[in-house]
mmCIF file of C-alpha atoms in Angstrom:
data_model
loop_
_atom_site.group_PDB
_atom_site.id
_atom_site.type_symbol
_atom_site.label_atom_id
_atom_site.label_comp_id
_atom_site.label_asym_id
_atom_site.label_seq_id
_atom_site.Cartn_x
_atom_site.Cartn_y
_atom_site.Cartn_z
ATOM 1 C CA ALA A 1 -11.309 18.690 34.196
ATOM 2 C CA GLN A 2 -10.985 16.707 31.027
ATOM 3 C CA SER A 3 -7.816 14.899 30.051
ATOM 4 C CA VAL A 4 -6.625 12.562 27.331
ATOM 5 C CA THR A 5 -3.995 9.846 27.595
ATOM 6 C CA GLN A 6 -2.510 8.169 24.569
ATOM 7 C CA LEU A 7 -0.587 5.053 25.518
ATOM 8 C CA GLY A 8 2.668 4.840 23.637
ATOM 9 C CA SER A 9 4.337 7.826 22.061
ATOM 10 C CA HIS A 10 5.671 5.545 19.313
ATOM 11 C CA VAL A 11 4.124 2.449 17.780
ATOM 12 C CA SER A 12 5.795 0.338 15.120
ATOM 13 C CA VAL A 13 3.993 -2.260 13.004
ATOM 14 C CA SER A 14 4.788 -4.246 9.893
ATOM 15 C CA GLU A 15 2.973 -3.538 6.665
ATOM 16 C CA GLY A 16 -0.204 -5.615 6.631
ATOM 17 C CA ALA A 17 -0.358 -5.959 10.407
ATOM 18 C CA LEU A 18 -3.086 -4.689 12.705
ATOM 19 C CA VAL A 19 -2.804 -1.102 13.867
ATOM 20 C CA LEU A 20 -4.002 -0.354 17.410
ATOM 21 C CA LEU A 21 -3.531 3.094 18.899
ATOM 22 C CA ARG A 22 -4.870 3.547 22.404
ATOM 23 C CA CYS A 23 -6.722 6.520 23.829
ATOM 24 C CA ASN A 24 -8.260 6.921 27.255
ATOM 25 C CA TYR A 25 -9.996 10.018 28.487
ATOM 26 C CA SER A 26 -11.412 11.428 31.653
ATOM 27 C CA SER A 27 -14.521 13.552 31.615
ATOM 28 C CA SER A 28 -17.379 14.213 33.978
ATOM 29 C CA VAL A 29 -19.835 14.086 31.091
ATOM 30 C CA PRO A 30 -19.851 12.070 27.874
ATOM 31 C CA PRO A 31 -17.560 14.040 25.602
ATOM 32 C CA TYR A 32 -17.216 14.384 21.880
ATOM 33 C CA LEU A 33 -14.267 12.248 20.744
ATOM 34 C CA PHE A 34 -12.009 12.630 17.726
ATOM 35 C CA TRP A 35 -8.976 11.123 16.062
ATOM 36 C CA TYR A 36 -6.848 13.379 13.873
ATOM 37 C CA VAL A 37 -3.841 12.491 11.731
ATOM 38 C CA GLN A 38 -0.849 14.680 10.982
ATOM 39 C CA TYR A 39 1.455 13.886 8.086
ATOM 40 C CA PRO A 40 4.951 15.415 8.104
ATOM 41 C CA ASN A 41 4.980 19.179 7.681
ATOM 42 C CA GLN A 42 1.213 19.384 7.432
ATOM 43 C CA GLY A 43 -1.707 20.425 9.583
ATOM 44 C CA LEU A 44 -4.101 17.980 11.185
ATOM 45 C CA GLN A 45 -6.965 16.339 9.382
ATOM 46 C CA LEU A 46 -9.899 14.474 10.829
ATOM 47 C CA LEU A 47 -9.850 10.670 10.692
ATOM 48 C CA LEU A 48 -13.104 10.030 12.519
ATOM 49 C CA LYS A 49 -15.353 11.317 15.271
ATOM 50 C CA TYR A 50 -17.888 10.205 17.847
ATOM 51 C CA THR A 51 -20.532 12.586 19.124
ATOM 52 C CA THR A 52 -23.693 10.527 19.623
ATOM 53 C CA GLY A 53 -25.253 7.353 18.291
ATOM 54 C CA ALA A 54 -23.398 4.232 17.192
ATOM 55 C CA THR A 55 -20.338 3.606 19.309
ATOM 56 C CA LEU A 56 -18.323 2.017 16.498
ATOM 57 C CA VAL A 57 -17.366 4.721 14.072
ATOM 58 C CA LYS A 58 -15.649 4.363 10.743
ATOM 59 C CA GLY A 59 -13.352 6.951 9.292
ATOM 60 C CA ILE A 60 -11.214 7.565 6.289
ATOM 61 C CA ASN A 61 -8.444 5.285 5.001
ATOM 62 C CA GLY A 62 -9.933 2.165 6.629
ATOM 63 C CA PHE A 63 -9.615 3.343 10.230
ATOM 64 C CA GLU A 64 -12.271 2.795 12.862
ATOM 65 C CA ALA A 65 -12.683 3.419 16.577
ATOM 66 C CA GLU A 66 -15.033 2.249 19.275
ATOM 67 C CA PHE A 67 -16.332 4.413 22.093
ATOM 68 C CA LYS A 68 -16.439 2.370 25.294
ATOM 69 C CA LYS A 69 -18.008 4.431 28.036
ATOM 70 C CA SER A 70 -17.346 1.864 30.775
ATOM 71 C CA GLU A 71 -13.643 1.866 29.942
ATOM 72 C CA THR A 72 -13.475 5.584 29.047
ATOM 73 C CA SER A 73 -11.628 4.551 25.906
ATOM 74 C CA PHE A 74 -11.672 5.410 22.222
ATOM 75 C CA HIS A 75 -9.002 3.203 20.653
ATOM 76 C CA LEU A 76 -8.174 3.537 16.960
ATOM 77 C CA THR A 77 -7.724 0.444 14.804
ATOM 78 C CA LYS A 78 -7.009 -0.546 11.241
ATOM 79 C CA PRO A 79 -6.930 -4.202 10.194
ATOM 80 C CA SER A 80 -3.999 -3.920 7.803
ATOM 81 C CA ALA A 81 -1.330 -1.228 7.935
ATOM 82 C CA HIS A 82 -0.073 0.448 4.805
ATOM 83 C CA MET A 83 3.155 2.365 4.380
ATOM 84 C CA SER A 84 1.137 5.528 3.773
ATOM 85 C CA ASP A 85 -0.314 5.262 7.300
ATOM 86 C CA ALA A 86 2.993 6.385 8.798
ATOM 87 C CA ALA A 87 2.131 9.634 10.556
ATOM 88 C CA GLU A 88 1.347 11.083 13.972
ATOM 89 C CA TYR A 89 -2.094 10.436 15.399
ATOM 90 C CA PHE A 90 -3.878 12.545 17.969
ATOM 91 C CA CYS A 91 -6.874 11.670 20.094
ATOM 92 C CA ALA A 92 -8.984 14.638 21.220
ATOM 93 C CA VAL A 93 -11.974 15.250 23.445
ATOM 94 C CA SER A 94 -14.208 18.255 23.612
ATOM 95 C CA ASP A 95 -16.664 19.406 26.190
ATOM 96 C CA PRO A 96 -20.299 19.444 25.050
ATOM 97 C CA GLY A 97 -20.918 21.993 27.775
ATOM 98 C CA THR A 98 -18.980 24.533 25.718
ATOM 99 C CA GLY A 99 -20.832 23.527 22.586
ATOM 100 C CA GLY A 100 -18.013 21.125 21.863
ATOM 101 C CA PHE A 101 -15.537 23.897 21.242
ATOM 102 C CA LYS A 102 -13.080 23.617 24.126
ATOM 103 C CA THR A 103 -10.836 20.793 23.010
ATOM 104 C CA ILE A 104 -8.127 18.778 24.749
ATOM 105 C CA PHE A 105 -5.624 16.817 22.671
ATOM 106 C CA GLY A 106 -3.537 13.858 23.694
ATOM 107 C CA ALA A 107 0.237 13.985 23.372
ATOM 108 C CA GLY A 108 0.134 12.035 20.134
ATOM 109 C CA THR A 109 1.328 8.629 18.918
ATOM 110 C CA ARG A 110 3.760 8.380 16.057
ATOM 111 C CA LEU A 111 3.063 5.332 13.901
ATOM 112 C CA PHE A 112 5.925 3.694 12.035
ATOM 113 C CA VAL A 113 5.169 1.114 9.348
ATOM 114 C CA LYS A 114 7.922 -1.334 8.395
ATOM 115 C CA ALA A 115 8.117 -2.908 4.971
ATOM 116 C CA GLU B 1 -11.159 25.777 -2.265
ATOM 117 C CA ALA B 2 -12.321 25.606 1.359
ATOM 118 C CA GLN B 3 -9.338 26.299 3.552
ATOM 119 C CA VAL B 4 -7.750 27.872 6.588
ATOM 120 C CA THR B 5 -4.725 30.009 5.803
ATOM 121 C CA GLN B 6 -2.021 31.232 8.162
ATOM 122 C CA ASN B 7 0.681 33.808 7.662
ATOM 123 C CA PRO B 8 3.562 33.760 7.988
ATOM 124 C CA ARG B 9 4.416 30.078 7.743
ATOM 125 C CA TYR B 10 7.831 30.600 9.302
ATOM 126 C CA LEU B 11 9.007 33.391 11.559
ATOM 127 C CA ILE B 12 12.197 34.029 13.486
ATOM 128 C CA THR B 13 12.105 36.974 15.857
ATOM 129 C CA VAL B 14 13.752 38.313 18.999
ATOM 130 C CA THR B 15 12.515 38.546 22.546
ATOM 131 C CA GLY B 16 10.134 41.415 23.144
ATOM 132 C CA LYS B 17 9.361 42.311 19.543
ATOM 133 C CA LYS B 18 5.590 42.330 19.071
ATOM 134 C CA LEU B 19 4.273 40.059 16.352
ATOM 135 C CA THR B 20 0.970 38.964 14.854
ATOM 136 C CA VAL B 21 0.170 35.676 13.167
ATOM 137 C CA THR B 22 -2.843 35.944 10.919
ATOM 138 C CA CYS B 23 -5.481 33.283 10.387
ATOM 139 C CA SER B 24 -8.277 33.408 7.857
ATOM 140 C CA GLN B 25 -10.954 30.917 6.823
ATOM 141 C CA ASN B 26 -13.290 31.006 3.830
ATOM 142 C CA MET B 27 -15.897 28.517 5.071
ATOM 143 C CA ASN B 28 -18.085 30.965 7.000
ATOM 144 C CA HIS B 29 -17.343 29.089 10.227
ATOM 145 C CA GLU B 30 -18.422 30.607 13.506
ATOM 146 C CA TYR B 31 -15.809 28.880 15.628
ATOM 147 C CA MET B 32 -12.064 29.450 15.446
ATOM 148 C CA SER B 33 -9.226 28.411 17.690
ATOM 149 C CA TRP B 34 -5.480 28.671 18.162
ATOM 150 C CA TYR B 35 -3.244 25.824 19.320
ATOM 151 C CA ARG B 36 0.424 25.390 19.948
ATOM 152 C CA GLN B 37 2.150 22.072 19.311
ATOM 153 C CA ASP B 38 5.226 21.063 21.271
ATOM 154 C CA PRO B 39 7.036 17.698 21.205
ATOM 155 C CA GLY B 40 5.601 15.262 23.725
ATOM 156 C CA LEU B 41 2.773 17.613 24.661
ATOM 157 C CA GLY B 42 0.477 17.340 21.664
ATOM 158 C CA LEU B 43 -1.659 20.359 20.850
ATOM 159 C CA ARG B 44 -2.672 22.754 23.583
ATOM 160 C CA GLN B 45 -5.459 25.226 23.080
ATOM 161 C CA ILE B 46 -4.477 28.874 23.517
ATOM 162 C CA TYR B 47 -7.718 30.742 22.796
ATOM 163 C CA TYR B 48 -10.933 30.017 21.033
ATOM 164 C CA SER B 49 -13.751 32.111 19.644
ATOM 165 C CA MET B 50 -17.342 31.017 19.242
ATOM 166 C CA ASN B 51 -18.290 33.994 17.101
ATOM 167 C CA VAL B 52 -17.454 37.596 16.309
ATOM 168 C CA GLU B 53 -16.449 39.480 19.459
ATOM 169 C CA VAL B 54 -16.746 36.301 21.565
ATOM 170 C CA THR B 55 -13.469 34.783 22.739
ATOM 171 C CA ASP B 56 -12.401 32.622 25.653
ATOM 172 C CA LYS B 57 -9.210 31.257 27.109
ATOM 173 C CA GLY B 58 -7.982 27.782 26.419
ATOM 174 C CA ASP B 59 -5.445 25.960 28.541
ATOM 175 C CA VAL B 60 -2.341 28.066 27.821
ATOM 176 C CA PRO B 61 -3.412 31.684 27.196
ATOM 177 C CA GLU B 62 -0.598 33.460 29.068
ATOM 178 C CA GLY B 63 1.446 35.723 26.822
ATOM 179 C CA TYR B 64 -1.048 35.693 23.973
ATOM 180 C CA LYS B 65 -3.899 37.908 22.822
ATOM 181 C CA VAL B 66 -6.564 37.384 20.202
ATOM 182 C CA SER B 67 -9.316 39.393 18.585
ATOM 183 C CA ARG B 68 -12.302 38.452 16.470
ATOM 184 C CA LYS B 69 -13.595 41.533 14.719
ATOM 185 C CA GLU B 70 -14.624 39.713 11.557
ATOM 186 C CA LYS B 71 -15.979 36.234 11.157
ATOM 187 C CA ARG B 72 -13.280 35.080 8.775
ATOM 188 C CA ASN B 73 -10.215 36.347 10.676
ATOM 189 C CA PHE B 74 -8.745 35.390 14.031
ATOM 190 C CA PRO B 75 -5.244 36.843 14.524
ATOM 191 C CA LEU B 76 -2.918 35.692 17.306
ATOM 192 C CA ILE B 77 -0.900 38.469 18.913
ATOM 193 C CA LEU B 78 2.266 38.085 20.951
ATOM 194 C CA GLU B 79 2.832 41.463 22.598
ATOM 195 C CA SER B 80 6.241 40.592 24.039
ATOM 196 C CA PRO B 81 7.411 37.220 22.776
ATOM 197 C CA SER B 82 9.734 35.109 24.895
ATOM 198 C CA PRO B 83 11.824 32.030 24.010
ATOM 199 C CA ASN B 84 9.314 29.706 25.699
ATOM 200 C CA GLN B 85 6.823 30.709 23.003
ATOM 201 C CA THR B 86 8.971 29.045 20.363
ATOM 202 C CA SER B 87 6.578 26.493 18.959
ATOM 203 C CA LEU B 88 4.468 25.335 16.029
ATOM 204 C CA TYR B 89 1.137 27.159 15.955
ATOM 205 C CA PHE B 90 -2.070 25.984 14.332
ATOM 206 C CA CYS B 91 -5.278 27.826 13.657
ATOM 207 C CA ALA B 92 -8.493 25.855 13.233
ATOM 208 C CA SER B 93 -12.117 26.572 12.397
ATOM 209 C CA SER B 94 -15.382 24.716 12.772
ATOM 210 C CA PRO B 95 -19.043 25.371 12.031
ATOM 211 C CA ARG B 96 -21.218 26.127 15.048
ATOM 212 C CA THR B 97 -23.618 23.335 14.222
ATOM 213 C CA GLY B 98 -22.948 19.822 13.084
ATOM 214 C CA GLU B 99 -20.263 17.408 14.081
ATOM 215 C CA ARG B 100 -17.658 19.781 15.516
ATOM 216 C CA GLU B 101 -14.953 18.705 13.110
ATOM 217 C CA GLN B 102 -12.134 21.214 13.120
ATOM 218 C CA PHE B 103 -10.365 22.272 9.936
ATOM 219 C CA PHE B 104 -6.723 23.121 10.500
ATOM 220 C CA GLY B 105 -4.405 25.558 8.831
ATOM 221 C CA PRO B 106 -0.919 24.504 7.650
ATOM 222 C CA GLY B 107 0.854 25.805 10.751
ATOM 223 C CA THR B 108 3.258 28.615 11.616
ATOM 224 C CA ARG B 109 6.668 27.731 12.974
ATOM 225 C CA LEU B 110 7.790 30.478 15.337
ATOM 226 C CA THR B 111 11.268 30.808 16.790
ATOM 227 C CA VAL B 112 11.915 33.454 19.456
ATOM 228 C CA LEU B 113 15.600 34.130 20.102
#
């Protein structure tokens, strides 16, 4: 069975500092991988995704993530945090065997950005 | 505007009173899904549908029903709600082909007393 682990339910960084949100997954086959962001009182929106091809993927708002098969990781980074990045971030995996439609989400990491 | 809509956005009800949360998308997506979000647990998939009349269970289907009679609509039905179904519910849709990005609705906050 697939699972997703996000290390750290809360992460706090200073404005301008590096953002690193960790995601590890378990899957018997290479999955599709996603990061979504949720701003307060809103639904989720896609930050970036990995399905096939280049393992370093770039998303919106300056975020990027690298798929490392050997480490079963898909960590999210941003070189310089901005106040507007404060939100909750979810890592998700889906099973290509179901056409990519059965999706497992991590528990989420809330990012705080200090001025 | 391309969007997923949910109604109602907020609902307070009592144990055992049947309710339906509607979900509609205007993007002609084949795939739709329901999730519940609880603190510390992230989003858990309740049911998903790969097309009209095709549905399957997610990880937490107990106590819920769905139907997919039209491509655009995917209602979530709670036949006999219980307090442990108090949660924030999200509907999502995705095209069958392409990158599998899911588009989420704004959420429905349900409280069962």
